[in-house]
């Protein structure tokens, strides 16, 4: 499979200004993130809130300008593009936002919300509306909804509208930024399946951002785990979920509540200690070391190795070798003592 | 794709879903508010009869019989009496209302257009443009509004259009502030980001996403300004900064008649009464409109 989107060393930090405009430092939101998205593949990005997932999505769309790095769409760096050329490529990458109550204009009808993307790109209004209706149907909304206003729609229906709006420009990549987090569990399933169907029907590549490990496992071929703006581990979903190497990934997987009835998994929980450190002065070296149960003095070194433990499975931890074997094995209790 | 629970509800699947337009919903809500509705009717009668003055007024606005001067209310032929030159008060009030209403409404329209545009630009683009626009407008706040209006009118010279200009100028900064803060709220919404990522130009984002979402706020603010503008315009006219004498206008009529207040008090306060009724009904209508819009947004 070809690579459709390749991201190389993208970083973004936001300066923090104190009183009188004096710089108080910078919040490192995304730091040296690299990954590639395969054509028609799905890459899941996981991490706790505040780890830079959403900032990363906005960097790819150039809603925020990155400080450094390259974003290659079909081998073309979109960060250097300007004007019309940029707009042409922007259309190829569309985003579905987190909050369906904020991502749709309440003062426009459903149809116009979707058609806007087209007519603002020079399509006649009549044609744009016709196409909008086709896509509303494709996401499973009855035609009769077209002339209604968003306030009479449920969260799931609104998210369908948002998906239709993303699709109407005929993109090749859809970035779903926590696209199901705001929805009820029952609706989440429907929307996830919708994503799967649309991906097949429209040959889409999907960048699926979520904090929900189950959702990401269900959706993704490949998974990337982020912590405090940095990639800690990435690889195929199978590798990550069955053979996680980074202590953070392991802890994250362990903190997921068990769905098994009658099995108390409380003692198995290796909850991550402490709070997420402030991104205003992130720890040197491995950013997870302040909360890592295995941290050694070496972890503070600026040069953090990224090791390929398996084909395509990278981990940013020099202790990757410790406690080999999947998490389901008993050995994990040695790895992460309570 | 259609076999999902939220779509199997028959009431949602029927094709007969018709939603009232926003305008109709606002109107229905407004209609429920009795006081505002009655105020609208009264205001409508005043405005309409002023506009139709040439058709319904019994006399010409400048025609006066010096022998008929200062007739009391209810005199034959002069139902609202006559002024100090024997001109029919009803006629003059109706003709005068045209200029007074003109000076009440037009500055609000002008300030909404200019102030709204400045506020939208400042709020949407932010940064340096915001600082330049908003801080410049802040200068106007350092003068008392009425003093500034008098100053500008005096500098521009006599005339109703100069009153309109001066009131427009003092109304622009507050309108711009209201628009700017509303835009700042809308700008952070995700649908703006979505529009940006579709490659939309700023101008069409402003037109379709920003203005549609701030219009109600700015509009409601504008309606509350109409009565202030009306009173202010009459006040400036009263001070002699508006139209020149024989032309009727509520403010200057009050000024001309003030000498006769002890001779015929009821007649002399008629222009003031019209200013009062018009300002009051405008405020009541504006309140009702605000409530109706708030419920529907």
Short mmCIF file of C-alpha atoms in Angstrom, two decimals, chain A residues 58 61 63 87 90 94 97-99 102-108 116-117 119-121 125 138 140 142 144-145 148-149 151-152 154 156-157 160 165 169 187 190 194 197 201, chain B residues 1-2 4-7 12-17 19-22 25 188-201 204-205 207-210 212-213 216 296-297:
data_model
loop_
_atom_site.label_atom_id
_atom_site.label_comp_id
_atom_site.label_asym_id
_atom_site.label_seq_id
_atom_site.Cartn_x
_atom_site.Cartn_y
_atom_site.Cartn_z
CA UNK A 58 -5.19 21.07 13.36
CA UNK A 61 -5.10 20.99 8.26
CA UNK A 63 -5.62 25.57 11.03
CA UNK A 87 -6.89 25.16 -1.19
CA UNK A 90 -6.96 21.28 1.73
CA UNK A 94 -11.17 17.00 5.77
CA UNK A 97 -14.82 17.59 14.79
CA UNK A 98 -15.37 16.50 18.33
CA UNK A 99 -18.39 18.47 19.39
CA UNK A 102 -20.36 23.42 17.98
CA UNK A 103 -19.26 22.10 14.62
CA UNK A 104 -22.47 22.90 12.74
CA UNK A 105 -23.67 26.42 12.12
CA UNK A 106 -26.99 26.73 14.00
CA UNK A 107 -28.21 29.53 11.76
CA UNK A 108 -27.97 27.58 8.52
CA UNK A 116 -21.33 25.76 1.97
CA UNK A 117 -18.02 23.91 1.51
CA UNK A 119 -20.23 26.88 -3.08
CA UNK A 120 -17.39 28.62 -1.29
CA UNK A 121 -15.14 26.72 -3.69
CA UNK A 125 -25.46 27.10 -5.07
CA UNK A 138 -25.07 8.63 1.97
CA UNK A 140 -28.04 7.95 6.43
CA UNK A 142 -33.56 11.18 5.43
CA UNK A 144 -36.69 15.50 4.66
CA UNK A 145 -34.01 16.71 7.08
CA UNK A 148 -34.27 21.75 9.00
CA UNK A 149 -32.07 23.65 11.36
CA UNK A 151 -31.20 22.56 16.76
CA UNK A 152 -33.86 19.95 15.99
CA UNK A 154 -29.76 14.81 17.95
CA UNK A 156 -25.71 11.47 16.38
CA UNK A 157 -27.62 13.11 13.55
CA UNK A 160 -23.73 12.60 10.45
CA UNK A 165 -19.91 18.06 5.13
CA UNK A 169 -15.53 17.87 -0.99
CA UNK A 187 -24.95 6.08 18.86
CA UNK A 190 -23.64 3.48 14.63
CA UNK A 194 -20.80 4.53 9.34
CA UNK A 197 -18.81 1.83 5.52
CA UNK A 201 -17.47 3.27 -0.32
CA UNK B 1 -26.82 2.22 6.68
CA UNK B 2 -30.39 3.06 7.51
CA UNK B 4 -30.23 2.30 13.01
CA UNK B 5 -32.43 2.95 15.97
CA UNK B 6 -32.51 6.70 15.68
CA UNK B 7 -33.78 6.40 12.16
CA UNK B 12 -38.80 10.95 12.20
CA UNK B 13 -38.90 9.01 8.99
CA UNK B 14 -42.07 10.55 7.62
CA UNK B 15 -41.54 13.09 4.93
CA UNK B 16 -43.92 15.55 6.49
CA UNK B 17 -41.42 17.24 8.74
CA UNK B 19 -40.07 23.34 10.38
CA UNK B 20 -41.28 26.91 10.78
CA UNK B 21 -38.82 29.44 9.55
CA UNK B 22 -36.97 31.37 12.20
CA UNK B 25 -41.11 31.43 15.20
CA UNK B 188 -13.94 29.91 18.44
CA UNK B 189 -16.73 27.63 17.27
CA UNK B 190 -15.75 24.49 15.42
CA UNK B 191 -17.90 25.28 12.38
CA UNK B 192 -15.58 28.20 11.64
CA UNK B 193 -12.62 25.80 11.74
CA UNK B 194 -14.53 23.41 9.52
CA UNK B 195 -15.19 26.21 7.03
CA UNK B 196 -11.53 27.21 7.09
CA UNK B 197 -10.42 23.67 6.44
CA UNK B 198 -12.72 23.47 3.42
CA UNK B 199 -10.67 26.27 1.91
CA UNK B 200 -13.29 29.01 2.33
CA UNK B 201 -12.16 32.62 2.04
CA UNK B 204 -17.47 34.08 2.78
CA UNK B 205 -16.88 32.72 6.29
CA UNK B 207 -20.84 36.40 5.39
CA UNK B 208 -22.33 32.97 6.00
CA UNK B 209 -21.04 31.92 9.39
CA UNK B 210 -20.15 35.00 11.39
CA UNK B 212 -25.65 35.06 10.60
CA UNK B 213 -24.69 34.21 14.15
CA UNK B 216 -29.64 38.90 16.30
CA UNK B 296 -35.37 31.04 19.51
CA UNK B 297 -31.60 30.90 19.66
#
